[in-house]
Coordinates of C-alpha atoms in Angstrom, one line a residue:
M50 CA -109.4 91.6 -145.1
T51 CA -107.3 88.9 -147.0
R52 CA -106.4 91.6 -149.5
T53 CA -105.3 93.7 -146.6
R54 CA -103.3 91.3 -144.9
G55 CA -101.7 90.2 -148.7
L56 CA -100.5 93.8 -149.4
L57 CA -99.1 94.2 -146.0
L58 CA -97.2 91.0 -146.2
A59 CA -95.6 92.2 -149.6
V60 CA -94.6 95.1 -148.0
V61 CA -93.0 93.4 -145.0
A62 CA -91.2 91.0 -147.7
V63 CA -89.9 94.4 -149.9
L64 CA -88.6 96.1 -146.9
T65 CA -87.3 92.9 -145.3
L66 CA -85.4 92.0 -149.0
S67 CA -84.4 95.9 -149.8
G68 CA -81.3 95.9 -146.5
C69 CA -80.7 91.8 -147.1
S70 CA -78.3 92.1 -150.2
G71 CA -75.0 92.1 -149.1
Y72 CA -72.2 90.0 -148.7
K73 CA -68.5 90.1 -147.1
V74 CA -65.2 88.4 -147.8
V75 CA -63.7 87.3 -144.8
K76 CA -59.8 88.3 -145.2
S77 CA -57.2 85.4 -145.0
D78 CA -55.2 85.3 -141.8
F79 CA -52.2 84.7 -144.2
V80 CA -50.2 87.6 -144.9
A81 CA -47.4 87.3 -147.3
P82 CA -44.4 88.7 -146.7
A83 CA -43.2 91.7 -148.7
S84 CA -40.9 90.4 -151.6
A85 CA -37.6 91.0 -152.0
S86 CA -37.1 94.2 -153.6
G87 CA -34.3 95.2 -155.9
A88 CA -33.3 91.7 -155.7
A89 CA -32.4 90.7 -159.5
P90 CA -34.0 87.3 -160.4
L91 CA -32.1 84.3 -160.5
P92 CA -30.4 82.9 -163.9
L93 CA -32.5 80.3 -164.3
I94 CA -35.2 79.5 -166.6
A95 CA -38.1 77.6 -165.2
G96 CA -40.7 75.4 -167.7
L97 CA -44.4 75.6 -165.9
K98 CA -46.5 72.4 -166.3
V99 CA -50.1 72.4 -165.0
S100 CA -50.4 68.7 -165.0
G101 CA -53.9 68.5 -163.7
Q102 CA -56.4 70.3 -162.2
T103 CA -60.1 69.8 -160.6
L104 CA -62.3 73.2 -160.7
T105 CA -65.7 73.2 -159.8
G106 CA -67.7 76.4 -158.0
G107 CA -66.8 78.9 -160.2
F108 CA -63.1 78.1 -160.4
S109 CA -61.2 78.1 -163.6
D110 CA -57.6 77.5 -165.4
M111 CA -55.4 78.4 -162.7
G112 CA -52.2 77.7 -164.8
P113 CA -52.4 81.1 -166.1
A114 CA -52.4 82.7 -162.9
F115 CA -49.9 81.1 -161.4
A116 CA -47.7 81.4 -164.3
S117 CA -48.0 85.1 -163.8
R118 CA -47.2 85.0 -159.9
L119 CA -43.9 83.1 -161.0
T120 CA -42.6 85.6 -163.1
N121 CA -43.5 88.6 -160.8
A122 CA -41.8 87.1 -157.8
G123 CA -38.4 87.5 -159.6
L124 CA -37.1 84.3 -158.8
F125 CA -36.7 83.2 -161.9
K126 CA -35.5 84.7 -165.1
I127 CA -38.0 83.5 -167.3
V128 CA -40.9 81.1 -167.0
Y129 CA -42.6 79.6 -169.9
Y130 CA -45.8 78.4 -169.7
P131 CA -47.0 76.7 -171.5
V132 CA -44.0 74.9 -172.4
R133 CA -43.3 74.3 -175.9
S134 CA -41.5 71.1 -177.4
D135 CA -38.5 73.6 -178.5
D136 CA -38.4 75.5 -175.2
K137 CA -35.2 74.7 -173.2
F138 CA -35.0 75.3 -169.4
D139 CA -33.0 74.9 -166.2
V140 CA -35.9 73.5 -164.4
S141 CA -39.3 72.1 -164.4
I142 CA -41.9 73.0 -162.3
E143 CA -45.3 70.8 -162.4
A144 CA -48.0 72.1 -160.7
N145 CA -51.4 70.6 -159.6
F146 CA -54.6 72.3 -158.7
S147 CA -58.1 72.3 -157.1
G148 CA -60.7 74.4 -156.5
S149 CA -64.5 74.4 -155.1
F150 CA -67.8 75.8 -153.4
V151 CA -68.9 74.4 -150.1
A152 CA -72.5 75.8 -149.3
D153 CA -73.4 76.8 -145.9
S154 CA -73.9 73.7 -144.1
A155 CA -76.8 75.2 -142.4
T156 CA -78.4 76.4 -145.5
F157 CA -81.7 74.3 -145.7
A158 CA -82.1 75.4 -141.9
K159 CA -81.6 79.2 -142.1
A160 CA -84.0 79.3 -145.3
F161 CA -86.7 77.1 -144.2
L162 CA -86.8 79.4 -140.7
T163 CA -86.6 82.8 -142.9
G164 CA -89.3 81.4 -145.0
F165 CA -91.5 80.0 -142.0
L166 CA -90.9 83.4 -140.1
L167 CA -92.4 85.3 -143.5
L168 CA -88.5 86.7 -144.3
L169 CA -88.8 88.9 -141.2
P170 CA -85.2 87.3 -139.8
S171 CA -83.5 88.2 -143.1
P172 CA -81.9 91.2 -141.9
F173 CA -79.9 89.2 -139.2
V174 CA -79.2 85.9 -141.5
E175 CA -76.1 85.4 -143.1
Y176 CA -74.9 82.3 -144.9
E177 CA -71.2 81.6 -144.6
H178 CA -70.4 80.4 -147.6
H179 CA -67.0 78.5 -147.8
Y180 CA -64.5 78.6 -151.5
K181 CA -62.0 76.4 -151.4
A182 CA -58.2 76.2 -153.2
T183 CA -55.4 73.8 -153.0
G184 CA -52.0 73.5 -155.1
A185 CA -49.2 70.8 -154.9
V186 CA -46.1 72.0 -157.1
S187 CA -42.9 70.4 -157.6
V188 CA -39.7 71.5 -158.8
T189 CA -37.4 69.1 -160.7
Q190 CA -33.9 69.4 -162.7
G191 CA -32.5 66.4 -164.4
G192 CA -35.3 64.3 -163.6
Q193 CA -34.7 64.6 -160.0
Q194 CA -37.2 65.8 -157.6
L195 CA -35.4 68.8 -155.9
K196 CA -38.2 70.5 -154.0
S197 CA -41.7 70.0 -153.2
Y198 CA -44.8 72.5 -152.0
S199 CA -48.0 72.2 -151.2
A200 CA -51.2 74.8 -149.8
E201 CA -54.6 75.0 -149.4
S202 CA -57.1 78.3 -148.8
D203 CA -60.4 78.5 -147.4
I204 CA -61.8 81.4 -148.2
V205 CA -65.3 82.5 -146.3
V206 CA -68.2 85.1 -148.1
A207 CA -70.7 85.8 -145.4
V208 CA -73.9 85.9 -147.8
E209 CA -77.1 87.7 -147.2
L210 CA -80.6 86.3 -148.6
A211 CA -80.7 88.7 -151.8
A212 CA -77.0 89.1 -152.4
P213 CA -75.8 88.9 -156.4
A214 CA -75.0 85.2 -156.6
T215 CA -72.7 86.1 -159.9
E216 CA -70.6 88.6 -158.1
V217 CA -70.5 86.8 -154.8
Q218 CA -69.1 83.8 -156.8
G219 CA -66.5 86.1 -158.5
K220 CA -65.1 87.7 -155.4
G221 CA -64.9 84.4 -153.7
V222 CA -63.2 82.7 -156.3
A223 CA -60.7 85.4 -156.6
A224 CA -59.8 86.1 -153.0
A225 CA -59.3 82.0 -152.6
T226 CA -57.1 81.8 -155.8
N227 CA -55.1 85.1 -154.4
D228 CA -54.7 83.5 -151.0
L229 CA -53.6 80.0 -152.7
M230 CA -51.0 81.9 -154.9
D231 CA -49.3 83.6 -152.3
R232 CA -49.5 81.0 -150.0
L233 CA -47.1 78.8 -153.1
I234 CA -45.2 81.8 -154.0
T235 CA -44.0 82.8 -150.5
Q236 CA -42.9 79.3 -149.9
L237 CA -40.9 78.9 -152.8
N238 CA -39.4 82.3 -152.8
N239 CA -38.3 80.9 -148.9
D240 CA -36.1 78.5 -151.0
R241 CA -34.4 81.1 -153.0
A242 CA -30.9 80.6 -151.6
F243 CA -31.7 77.2 -153.0
F244 CA -32.6 77.8 -156.0
A245 CA -29.5 80.0 -156.2
G246 CA -27.1 77.0 -155.9
L247 CA -28.7 75.5 -158.7
R248 CA -26.7 74.7 -162.0
V249 CA -27.6 76.6 -165.2
G250 CA -27.9 74.8 -168.3
S251 CA -30.8 74.2 -170.2
Q252 CA -31.8 70.7 -169.9

């Protein structure tokens, strides 16, 4: 009897888990406006410095991603990153980033309930984890601060019990990072007219 019961539980577990390995990245509600197509980059050279980063939960150096997005945005003629001692540029851009993972606050309760009921609720239980990223950017010329920007991203990933952890983390980090970059680049592009009026002449 005990052996039969154990076999039955094993079968139930296998059948339950087989359908509990999915996840879904909840899309951000922010929609980046279409870039100014055909607009030539401004005749400004920018030097980008990342002054500090606090990164946990799978997040890594955001400097290269921000530099790439600045370059592709077509706002500046050249973006130097990392900045070398002999680089000459018209405006200095300083950025600070953070990224973190915040687990579903009800993780313990959901896991306890699922285990207590022999995994039977598994197909109906989702863990809503958050991947959060923030950024602060300041633009200076000749030592004078001209503009400052800040943005934050909070991406929810709905995860089932046996979802692949590494894959989920990669998707969550990428979504939060991309959303943050979209928000910051949009703010910078909104000030294109202001930047167009700056003097050109390496500092």
